[in-house]
Coordinates of C-alpha atoms and ligand atoms in Angstrom, one line a residue:
X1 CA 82.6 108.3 101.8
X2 CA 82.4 105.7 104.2
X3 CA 79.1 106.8 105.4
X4 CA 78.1 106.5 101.7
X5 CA 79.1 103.0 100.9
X6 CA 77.7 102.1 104.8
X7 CA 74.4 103.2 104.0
X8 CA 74.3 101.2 100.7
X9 CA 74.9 98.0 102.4
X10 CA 71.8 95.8 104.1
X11 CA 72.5 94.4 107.0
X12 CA 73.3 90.5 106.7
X13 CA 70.3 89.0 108.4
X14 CA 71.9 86.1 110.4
X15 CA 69.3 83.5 109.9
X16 CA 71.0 80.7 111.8
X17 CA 69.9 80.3 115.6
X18 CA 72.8 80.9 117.8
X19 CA 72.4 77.5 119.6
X20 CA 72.9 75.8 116.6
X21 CA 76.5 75.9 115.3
X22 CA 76.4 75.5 111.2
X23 CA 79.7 73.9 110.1
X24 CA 79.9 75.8 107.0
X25 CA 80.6 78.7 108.9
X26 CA 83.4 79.9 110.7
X27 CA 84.1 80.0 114.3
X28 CA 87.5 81.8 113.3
X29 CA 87.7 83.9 110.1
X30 CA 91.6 85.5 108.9
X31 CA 91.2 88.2 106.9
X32 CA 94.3 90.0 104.4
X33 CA 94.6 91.2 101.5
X34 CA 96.2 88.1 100.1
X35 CA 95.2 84.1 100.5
X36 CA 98.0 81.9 101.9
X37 CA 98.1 80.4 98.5
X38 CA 99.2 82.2 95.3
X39 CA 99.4 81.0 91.9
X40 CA 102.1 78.5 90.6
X41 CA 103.1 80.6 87.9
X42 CA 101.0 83.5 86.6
X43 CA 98.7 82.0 83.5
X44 CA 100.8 78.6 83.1
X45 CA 97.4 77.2 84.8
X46 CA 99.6 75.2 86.8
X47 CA 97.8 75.4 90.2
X48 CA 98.7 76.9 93.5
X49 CA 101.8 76.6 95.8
X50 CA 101.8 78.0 99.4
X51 CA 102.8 81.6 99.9
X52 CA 106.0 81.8 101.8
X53 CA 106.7 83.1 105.6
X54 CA 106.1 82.6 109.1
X55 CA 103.0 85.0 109.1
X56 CA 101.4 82.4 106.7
X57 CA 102.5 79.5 109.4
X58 CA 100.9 81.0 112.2
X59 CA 97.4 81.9 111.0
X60 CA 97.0 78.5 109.5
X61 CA 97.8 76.8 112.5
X62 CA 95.5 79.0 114.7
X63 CA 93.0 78.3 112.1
X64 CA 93.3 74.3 111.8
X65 CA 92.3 74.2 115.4
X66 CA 88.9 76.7 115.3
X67 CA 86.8 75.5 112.4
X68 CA 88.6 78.2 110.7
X69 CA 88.5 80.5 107.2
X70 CA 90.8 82.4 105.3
X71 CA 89.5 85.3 103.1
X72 CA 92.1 87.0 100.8
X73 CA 92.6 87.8 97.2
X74 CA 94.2 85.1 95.5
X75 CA 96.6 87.1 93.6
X76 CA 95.3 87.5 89.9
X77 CA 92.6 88.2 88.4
X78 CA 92.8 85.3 85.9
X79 CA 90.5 82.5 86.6
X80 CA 92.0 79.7 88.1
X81 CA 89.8 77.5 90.4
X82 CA 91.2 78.2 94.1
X83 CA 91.6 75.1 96.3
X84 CA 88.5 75.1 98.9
X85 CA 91.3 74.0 101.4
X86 CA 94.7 74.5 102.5
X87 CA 96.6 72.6 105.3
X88 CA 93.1 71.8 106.6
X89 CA 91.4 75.4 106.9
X90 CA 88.9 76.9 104.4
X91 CA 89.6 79.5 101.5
X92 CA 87.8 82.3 100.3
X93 CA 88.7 84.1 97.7
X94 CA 87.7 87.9 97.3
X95 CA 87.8 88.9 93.3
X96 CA 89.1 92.0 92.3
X97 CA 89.3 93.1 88.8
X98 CA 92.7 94.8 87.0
X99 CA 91.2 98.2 87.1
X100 CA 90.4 98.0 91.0
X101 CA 93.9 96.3 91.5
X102 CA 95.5 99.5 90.0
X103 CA 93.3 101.8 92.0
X104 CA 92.7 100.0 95.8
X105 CA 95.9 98.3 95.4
X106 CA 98.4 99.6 93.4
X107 CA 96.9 103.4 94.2
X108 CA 95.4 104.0 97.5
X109 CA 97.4 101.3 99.2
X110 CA 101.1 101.3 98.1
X111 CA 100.9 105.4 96.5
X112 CA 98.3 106.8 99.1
X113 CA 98.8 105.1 103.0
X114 CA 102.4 103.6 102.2
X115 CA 104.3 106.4 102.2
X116 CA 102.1 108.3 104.3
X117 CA 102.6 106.1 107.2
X118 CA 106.4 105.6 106.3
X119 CA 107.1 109.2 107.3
X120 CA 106.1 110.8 104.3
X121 CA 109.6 109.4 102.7
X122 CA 108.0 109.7 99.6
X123 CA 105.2 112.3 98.7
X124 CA 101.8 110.5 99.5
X125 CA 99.3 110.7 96.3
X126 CA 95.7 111.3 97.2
X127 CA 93.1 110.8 94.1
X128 CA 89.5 110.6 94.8
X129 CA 88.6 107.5 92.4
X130 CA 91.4 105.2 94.8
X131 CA 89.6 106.1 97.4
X132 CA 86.5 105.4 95.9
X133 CA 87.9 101.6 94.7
X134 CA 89.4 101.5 98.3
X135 CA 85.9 102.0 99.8
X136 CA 84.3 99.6 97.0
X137 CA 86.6 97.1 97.6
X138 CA 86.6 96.7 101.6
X139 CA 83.1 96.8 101.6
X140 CA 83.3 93.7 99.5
X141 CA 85.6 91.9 101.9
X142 CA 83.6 93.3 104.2
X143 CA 80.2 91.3 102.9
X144 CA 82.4 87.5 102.1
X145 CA 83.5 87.6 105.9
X146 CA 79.6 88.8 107.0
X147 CA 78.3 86.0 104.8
X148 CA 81.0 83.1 106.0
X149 CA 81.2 84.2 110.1
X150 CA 79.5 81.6 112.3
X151 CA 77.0 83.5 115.1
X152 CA 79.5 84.7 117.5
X153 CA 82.5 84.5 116.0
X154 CA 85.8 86.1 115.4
X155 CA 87.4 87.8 112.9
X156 CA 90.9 89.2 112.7
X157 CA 91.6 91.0 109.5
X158 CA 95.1 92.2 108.5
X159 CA 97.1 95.2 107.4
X160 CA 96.8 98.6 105.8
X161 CA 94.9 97.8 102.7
X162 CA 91.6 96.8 105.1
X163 CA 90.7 99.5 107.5
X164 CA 87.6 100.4 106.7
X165 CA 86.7 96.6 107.1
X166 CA 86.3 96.4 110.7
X167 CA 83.4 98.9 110.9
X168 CA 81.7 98.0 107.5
X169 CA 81.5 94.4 109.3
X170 CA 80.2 95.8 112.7
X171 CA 77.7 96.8 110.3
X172 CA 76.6 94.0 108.5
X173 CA 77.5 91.8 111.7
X174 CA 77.2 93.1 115.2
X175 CA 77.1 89.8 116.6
X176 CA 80.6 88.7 115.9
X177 CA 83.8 89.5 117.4
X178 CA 86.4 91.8 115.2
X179 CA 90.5 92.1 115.6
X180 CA 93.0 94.8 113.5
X181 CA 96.1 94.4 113.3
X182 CA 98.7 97.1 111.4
X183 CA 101.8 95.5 110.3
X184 CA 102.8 98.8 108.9
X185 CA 103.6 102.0 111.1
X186 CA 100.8 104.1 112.7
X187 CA 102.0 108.0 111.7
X188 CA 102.1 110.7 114.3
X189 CA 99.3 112.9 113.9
X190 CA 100.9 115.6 112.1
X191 CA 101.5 113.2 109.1
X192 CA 98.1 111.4 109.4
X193 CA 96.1 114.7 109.3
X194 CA 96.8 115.0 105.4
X195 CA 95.1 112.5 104.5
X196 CA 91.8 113.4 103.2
X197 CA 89.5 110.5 104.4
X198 CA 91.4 110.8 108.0
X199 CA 88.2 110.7 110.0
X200 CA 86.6 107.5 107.7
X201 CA 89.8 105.2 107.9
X202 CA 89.5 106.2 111.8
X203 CA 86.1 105.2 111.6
X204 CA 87.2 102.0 110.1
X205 CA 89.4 100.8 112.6
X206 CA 87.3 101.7 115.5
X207 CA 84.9 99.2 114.5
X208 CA 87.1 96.8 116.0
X209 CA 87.0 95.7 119.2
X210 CA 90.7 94.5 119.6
X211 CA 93.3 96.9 117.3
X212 CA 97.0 95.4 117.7
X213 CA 100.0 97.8 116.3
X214 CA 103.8 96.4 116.2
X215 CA 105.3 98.8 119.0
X216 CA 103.6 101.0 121.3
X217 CA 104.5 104.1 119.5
X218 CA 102.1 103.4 116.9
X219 CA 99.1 102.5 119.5
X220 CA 99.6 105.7 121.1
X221 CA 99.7 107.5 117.6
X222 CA 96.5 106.3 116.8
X223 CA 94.4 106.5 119.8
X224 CA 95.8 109.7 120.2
X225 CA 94.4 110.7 116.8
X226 CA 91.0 108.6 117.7
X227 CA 90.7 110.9 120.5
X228 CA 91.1 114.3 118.6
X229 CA 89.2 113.3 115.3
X230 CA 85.9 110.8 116.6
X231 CA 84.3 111.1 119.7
X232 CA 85.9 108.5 121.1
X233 CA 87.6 108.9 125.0
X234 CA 89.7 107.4 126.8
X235 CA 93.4 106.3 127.0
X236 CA 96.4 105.1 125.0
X237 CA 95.1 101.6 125.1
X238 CA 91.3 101.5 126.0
X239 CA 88.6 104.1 124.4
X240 CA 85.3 104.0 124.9
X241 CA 83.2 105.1 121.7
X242 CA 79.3 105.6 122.4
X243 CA 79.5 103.3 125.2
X244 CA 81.8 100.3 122.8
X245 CA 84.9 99.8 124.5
X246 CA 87.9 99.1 121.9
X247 CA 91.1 97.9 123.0
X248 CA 94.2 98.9 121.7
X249 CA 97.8 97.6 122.3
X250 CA 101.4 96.5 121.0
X251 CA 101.5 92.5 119.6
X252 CA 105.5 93.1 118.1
X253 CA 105.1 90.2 115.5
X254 CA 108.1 87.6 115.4
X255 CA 109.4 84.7 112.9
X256 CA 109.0 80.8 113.5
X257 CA 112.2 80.5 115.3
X258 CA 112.2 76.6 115.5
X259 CA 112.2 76.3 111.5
X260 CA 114.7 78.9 111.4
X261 CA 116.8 77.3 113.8
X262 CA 116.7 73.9 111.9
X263 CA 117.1 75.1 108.7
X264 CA 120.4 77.0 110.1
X265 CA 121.3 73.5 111.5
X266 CA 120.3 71.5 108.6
X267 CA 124.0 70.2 106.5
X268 CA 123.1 70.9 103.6
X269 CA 122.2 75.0 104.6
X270 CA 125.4 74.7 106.6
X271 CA 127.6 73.5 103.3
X272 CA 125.6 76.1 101.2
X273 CA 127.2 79.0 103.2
X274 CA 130.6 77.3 103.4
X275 CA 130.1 76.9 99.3
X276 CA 128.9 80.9 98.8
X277 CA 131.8 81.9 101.3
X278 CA 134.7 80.8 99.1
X279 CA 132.3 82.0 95.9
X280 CA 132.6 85.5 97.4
X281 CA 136.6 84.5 97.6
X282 CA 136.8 83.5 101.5
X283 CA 137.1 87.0 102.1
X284 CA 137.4 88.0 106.5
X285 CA 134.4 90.2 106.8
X286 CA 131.1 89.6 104.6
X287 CA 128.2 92.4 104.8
X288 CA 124.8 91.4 103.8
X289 CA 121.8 93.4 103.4
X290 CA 118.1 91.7 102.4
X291 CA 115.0 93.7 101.7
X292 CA 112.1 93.8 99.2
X293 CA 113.6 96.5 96.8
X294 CA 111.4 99.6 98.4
X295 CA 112.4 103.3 99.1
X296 CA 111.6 102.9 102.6
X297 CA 114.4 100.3 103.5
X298 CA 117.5 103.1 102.9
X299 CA 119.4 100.3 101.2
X300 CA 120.8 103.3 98.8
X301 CA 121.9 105.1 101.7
X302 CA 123.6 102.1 103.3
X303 CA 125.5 101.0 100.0
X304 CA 126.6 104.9 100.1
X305 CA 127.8 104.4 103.6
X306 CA 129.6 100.9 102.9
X307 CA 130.7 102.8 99.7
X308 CA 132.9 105.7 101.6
X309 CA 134.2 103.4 104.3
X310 CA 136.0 101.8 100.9
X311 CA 136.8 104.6 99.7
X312 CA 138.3 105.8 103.2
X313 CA 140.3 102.5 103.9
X314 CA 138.2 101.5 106.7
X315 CA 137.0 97.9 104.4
X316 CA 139.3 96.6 102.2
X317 CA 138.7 94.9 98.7
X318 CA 140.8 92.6 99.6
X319 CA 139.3 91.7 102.5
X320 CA 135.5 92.7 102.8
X321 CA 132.6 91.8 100.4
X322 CA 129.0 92.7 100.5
X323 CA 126.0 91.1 99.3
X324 CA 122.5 92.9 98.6
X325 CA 119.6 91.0 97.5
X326 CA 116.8 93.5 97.0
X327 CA 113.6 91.4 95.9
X328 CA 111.8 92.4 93.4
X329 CA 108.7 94.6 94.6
X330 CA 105.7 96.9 93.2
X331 CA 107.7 97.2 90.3
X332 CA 104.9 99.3 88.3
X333 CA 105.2 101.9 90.2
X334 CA 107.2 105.0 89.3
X335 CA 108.6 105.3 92.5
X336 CA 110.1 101.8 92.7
X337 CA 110.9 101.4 89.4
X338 CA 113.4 105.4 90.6
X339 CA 114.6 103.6 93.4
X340 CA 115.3 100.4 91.4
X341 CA 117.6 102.2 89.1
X342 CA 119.4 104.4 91.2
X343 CA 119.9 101.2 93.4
X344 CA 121.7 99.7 90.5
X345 CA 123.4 102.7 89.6
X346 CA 125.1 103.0 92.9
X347 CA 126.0 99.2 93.3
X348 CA 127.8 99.9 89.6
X349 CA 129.5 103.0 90.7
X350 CA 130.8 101.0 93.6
X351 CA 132.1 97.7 91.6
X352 CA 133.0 100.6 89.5
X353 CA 135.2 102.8 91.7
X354 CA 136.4 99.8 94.2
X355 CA 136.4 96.4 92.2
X356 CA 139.4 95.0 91.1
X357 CA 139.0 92.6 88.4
X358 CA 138.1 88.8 89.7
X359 CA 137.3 90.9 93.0
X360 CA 133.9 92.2 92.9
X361 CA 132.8 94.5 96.3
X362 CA 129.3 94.6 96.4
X363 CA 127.7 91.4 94.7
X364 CA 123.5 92.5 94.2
X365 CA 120.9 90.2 93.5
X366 CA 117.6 91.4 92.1
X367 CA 115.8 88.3 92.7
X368 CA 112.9 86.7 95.0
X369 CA 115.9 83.4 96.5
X370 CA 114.5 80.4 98.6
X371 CA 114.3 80.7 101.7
X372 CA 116.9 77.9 102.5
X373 CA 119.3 80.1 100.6
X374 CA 118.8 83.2 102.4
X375 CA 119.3 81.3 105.9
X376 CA 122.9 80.0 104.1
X377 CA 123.4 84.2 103.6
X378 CA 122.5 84.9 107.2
X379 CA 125.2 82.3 108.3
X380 CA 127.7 83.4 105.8
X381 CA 126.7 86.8 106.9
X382 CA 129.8 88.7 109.8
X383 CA 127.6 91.6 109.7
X384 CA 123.8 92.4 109.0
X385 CA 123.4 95.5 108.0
X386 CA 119.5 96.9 108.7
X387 CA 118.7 100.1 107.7
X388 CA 115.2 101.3 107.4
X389 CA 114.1 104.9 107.8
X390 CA 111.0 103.3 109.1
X391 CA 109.4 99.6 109.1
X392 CA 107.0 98.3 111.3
X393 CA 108.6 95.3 112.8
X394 CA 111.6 94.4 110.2
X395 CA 111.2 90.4 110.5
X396 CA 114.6 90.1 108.6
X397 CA 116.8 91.2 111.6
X398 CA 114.9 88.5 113.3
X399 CA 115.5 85.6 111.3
X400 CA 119.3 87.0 111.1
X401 CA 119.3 86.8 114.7
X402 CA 117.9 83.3 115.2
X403 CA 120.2 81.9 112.1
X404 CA 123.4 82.6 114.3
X405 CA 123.6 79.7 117.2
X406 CA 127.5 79.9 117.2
X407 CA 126.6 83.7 118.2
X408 CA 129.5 85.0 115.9
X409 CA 127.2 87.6 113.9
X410 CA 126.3 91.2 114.7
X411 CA 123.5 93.1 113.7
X412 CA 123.8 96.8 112.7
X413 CA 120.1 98.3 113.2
X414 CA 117.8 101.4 112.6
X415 CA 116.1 103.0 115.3
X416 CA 113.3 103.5 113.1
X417 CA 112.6 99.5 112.7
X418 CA 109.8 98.2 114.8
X419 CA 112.5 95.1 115.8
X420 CA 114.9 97.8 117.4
X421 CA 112.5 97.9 120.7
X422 CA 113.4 94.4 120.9
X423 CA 117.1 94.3 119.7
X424 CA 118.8 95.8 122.2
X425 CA 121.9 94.3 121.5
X426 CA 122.1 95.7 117.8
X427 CA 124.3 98.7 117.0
X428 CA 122.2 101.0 116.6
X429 CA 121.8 103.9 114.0
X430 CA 119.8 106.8 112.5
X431 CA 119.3 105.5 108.9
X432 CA 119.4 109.1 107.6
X433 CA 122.6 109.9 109.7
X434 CA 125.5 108.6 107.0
X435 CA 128.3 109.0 109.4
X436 CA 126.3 107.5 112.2
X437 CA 126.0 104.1 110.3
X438 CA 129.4 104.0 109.3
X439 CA 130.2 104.3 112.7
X440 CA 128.1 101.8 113.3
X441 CA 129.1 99.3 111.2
X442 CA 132.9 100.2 111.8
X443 CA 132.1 99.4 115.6
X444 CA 130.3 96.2 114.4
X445 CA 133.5 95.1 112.6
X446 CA 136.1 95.8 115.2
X447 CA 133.9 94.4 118.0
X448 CA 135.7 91.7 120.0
X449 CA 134.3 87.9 120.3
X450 CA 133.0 88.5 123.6
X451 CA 131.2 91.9 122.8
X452 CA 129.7 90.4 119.7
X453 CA 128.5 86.8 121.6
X454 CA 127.2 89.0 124.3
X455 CA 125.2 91.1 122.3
X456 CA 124.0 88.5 119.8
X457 CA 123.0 86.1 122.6
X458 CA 120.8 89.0 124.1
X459 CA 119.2 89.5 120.9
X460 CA 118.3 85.5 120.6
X461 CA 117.0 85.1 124.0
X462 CA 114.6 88.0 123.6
X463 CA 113.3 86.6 120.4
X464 CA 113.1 83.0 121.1
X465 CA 111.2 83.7 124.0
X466 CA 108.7 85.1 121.5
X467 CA 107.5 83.9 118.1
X468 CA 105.4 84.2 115.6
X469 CA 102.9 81.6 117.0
X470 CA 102.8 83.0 120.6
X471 CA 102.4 86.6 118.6
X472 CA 99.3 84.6 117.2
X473 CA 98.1 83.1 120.2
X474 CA 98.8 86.5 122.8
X475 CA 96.2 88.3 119.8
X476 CA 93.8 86.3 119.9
X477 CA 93.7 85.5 123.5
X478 CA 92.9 89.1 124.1
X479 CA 90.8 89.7 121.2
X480 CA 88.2 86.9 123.4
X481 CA 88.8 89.0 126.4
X482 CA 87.3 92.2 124.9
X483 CA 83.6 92.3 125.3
X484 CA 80.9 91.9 123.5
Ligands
GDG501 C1 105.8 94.1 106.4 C2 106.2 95.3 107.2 C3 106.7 93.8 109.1 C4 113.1 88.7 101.9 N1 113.8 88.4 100.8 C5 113.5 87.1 100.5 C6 112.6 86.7 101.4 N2 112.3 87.7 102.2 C7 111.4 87.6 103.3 C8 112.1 87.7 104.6 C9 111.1 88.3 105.6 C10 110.2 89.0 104.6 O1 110.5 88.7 103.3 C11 110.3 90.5 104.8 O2 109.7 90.9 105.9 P1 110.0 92.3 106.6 O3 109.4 92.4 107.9 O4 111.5 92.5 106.6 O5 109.4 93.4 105.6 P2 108.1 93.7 104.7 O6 108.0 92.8 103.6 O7 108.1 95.2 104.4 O8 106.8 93.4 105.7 C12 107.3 94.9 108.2 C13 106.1 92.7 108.3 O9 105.2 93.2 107.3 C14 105.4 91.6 109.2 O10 104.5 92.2 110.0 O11 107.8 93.3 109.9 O12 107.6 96.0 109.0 O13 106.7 96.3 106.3 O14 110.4 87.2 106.2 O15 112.6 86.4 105.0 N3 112.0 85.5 101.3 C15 112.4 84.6 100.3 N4 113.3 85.0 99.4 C16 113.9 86.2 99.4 O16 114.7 86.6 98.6 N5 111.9 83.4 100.3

């Protein structure tokens, strides 16, 4: 397919002489499936706010400095005029139309590659027309970035739902320099080998020169794969492809750890958590778990596990409370919409089964909260409770981490989260091991001061000594190392 849609495109003629730099035209161009700006409110016409999180930080700072460009779909398909700026760097805006939302977005990219590179934890879905809107649709990112690249440039394009990009762009622009990077897990080959269009998304990415992944594991997956599938050689992080050499390697993203920091330091934050403490009835223990409401986050399985350790006398309602917020997420599709209500129908049979009346065990909250308030849960928050049966990085666990300066917290992880490389000083569990995380989060309760300042202090100094601007920065420095 790829070939198909390759050989339908003309190369871009780049008309402007390389000496001569044309302001309209990128030096830097950011690439991802969404802009850093999304709608105020869907159809109240009321403008644009910023879209929130650290990622959003970082590539707009990298790009104020570089004459830089943002491409992304705005986030409907309504017609509002997009800003041409934001926070001084340039917007583009890619359309895409209901019908190839449902089919590149909704379809190949959250039914088709989501669960496949999750594990499998839910039965991929392979149709032939997503593929075909898939292909339709990268191809036109594809030609807004090969139209909007200065001579020489660079362009880093983002995430799952862009992978045949990179190639369709060497393509159309051979002069200019291209960066992947997969927030998501890269599967083992086992798992990847289903996939019908294997060797064309492989394709895809090796048209980059520069292919970042969150933990090793995932670079070796795929150049391992690259290797077997393409007639690429070479090692886990350089191949050589007809005489191209591509780079690939770990970048483990982070969070903005200053922000965080003062927004857990800011009085108002501080008296928030003091405020929802007594709320929740000053209780001696608080649990907290905090995910987009999606089947590969185990949240059912943890609320099971808190669940028996209730039922068993290890928490006590009249001592222990926990607090889910599971943020609204894909909610059209069948899958989520399952997971959504056998979510709720656990956190009722809990409340159910263990609540006493004015004494509620498991308070859940189905809603999309500001960001100030979630830092007020992290510091209200004894134990975290991280659970994943795979994530790429899990930047929640980070934030946690960087909330708690008075180093009281603890942090009860899955292996299978990216941030578990890093997080040493997490108690550690198999998310599909029931047992093993109520181990775990019976260890995390009964943990001394000093075990639990020791750990958490561990956990802090490994993550301020990286964020999510250096993560920026350590890309694209060796993005411009790779050659050209
Ligand atoms: C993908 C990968 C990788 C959560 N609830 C609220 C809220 N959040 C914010 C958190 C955090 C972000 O959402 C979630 O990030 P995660 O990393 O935990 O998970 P994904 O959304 O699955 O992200 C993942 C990440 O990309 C980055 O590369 O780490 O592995 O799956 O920042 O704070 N934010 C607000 N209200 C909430 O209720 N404002």
């Amino acid at each position: 397919m790829l070939d198909q849609a390759s050989k339908q495109v003309e190369p871009v003629v780049v008309k402007e002489r390389v000496s001569g730099r044309d302001s309209a035209k990128a030096d830097l161009v950011v690439v991802a499936n969404r802009l850093p700006v999304q709608p105020s409110s869907v159809g109240s016409g009321d403008g644009w706010k910023p879209s929130p999180g650290g990622l959003v930080s970082a590539l707009t700072a990298v790009l104020q400095n570089r004459n830089g460009l943002w491409i992304g779909w705005p986030g409907t398909s309504e017609h509002q005029e997009l800003p041409l700026a934001y926070e001084g760097i340039r917007l583009k805006a890619v359309d895409i139309t209901k019908e190839e939302y449902e089919n590149f977005y909704l379809g190949f990219s959250n039914a088709t590659l989501w669960p496949l590179y999750h594990d499998a934890i839910r039965a991929p879905t392979f149709h032939r027309h997503w593929w075909q809107t898939y292909t339709k649709v990268n191809l036109r990112y594809a030609t807004a970035i090969a139209e909007s690249v200065a001579p020489g440039g660079t362009v880093w394009i983002h995430d799952y739902q862009l992978q045949l990009v990179p190639q369709m762009l060497r393509q159309l622009r051979p002069d200019v320099r291209i960066g992947f990077f997969l927030h998501i897990p890269f599967p083992p080959i086992e798992l990847f080998m289903q996939l019908p269009w294997r060797r064309e998304i492989l394709t895809g990415l090796l048209g980059a020169d520069l292919i970042g992944f969150q933990v090793p594991q995932a670079a070796s997956n795929f150049s391992r794969m690259a290797r077997r599938q393409s007639s690429a050689t070479g090692t886990d992080s350089v191949l050589d492809l007809n005489g191209r050499t591509i780079r690939v390697g770990a970048f483990p993203i982070s969070v903005d750890c200053e922000q965080i920091i003062t927004l857990a330091n800011d009085p108002a934050i501080r008296a928030r958590a003091v405020e929802i403490r007594k709320d929740l009835g000053d209780p001696e223990l608080v649990l907290l778990g905090v995910d987009r409401l999606d089947y590969t986050k185990g949240i059912q399985q943890r609320i099971k596990a808190v669940s028996e350790l209730f039922e068993d006398g290890s928490l006590s309602t009249d001592k222990h409370v926990m607090v889910q917020v599971a943020v609204p997420s894909r909610e059209t599709d069948a899958h989520y919409e399952r997971e959504r209500h056998n979510l709720e129908q656990a956190v009722s049979e809990m409340n159910g089964e263990y609540g006493q009346v004015g004494k509620t065990v498991i308070h859940y909250l189905h809603q999309n909260l500001p960001f100030d308030e979630l830092v007020a849960l992290y510091l209200v928050a004894d134990i975290m409770i991280v659970t994943p049966f795979r994530d790429g990085m899990n930047l929640v666990a980070k934030e946690y981490v960087m909330t708690r300066r008075d180093l009281t917290g603890r942090l009860v992880l899955s292996e299978f989260a990216g941030a578990a490389a890093e997080l040493r000083g997490a108690f550690m569990v198999n998310p599909h091991d029931l047992e093993g995380i109520k181990d775990a989060i019976r260890l995390a309760a009964n943990a001394g001061p000093k075990e639990a300042r020791d750990r958490m202090s561990r956990m802090r100094r490994k993550t301020y000594r990286r964020d999510v601007y250096d993560w920026a920065e350590s890309f694209l420095a060796a993005l411009q190392q790779t050659g050209m």
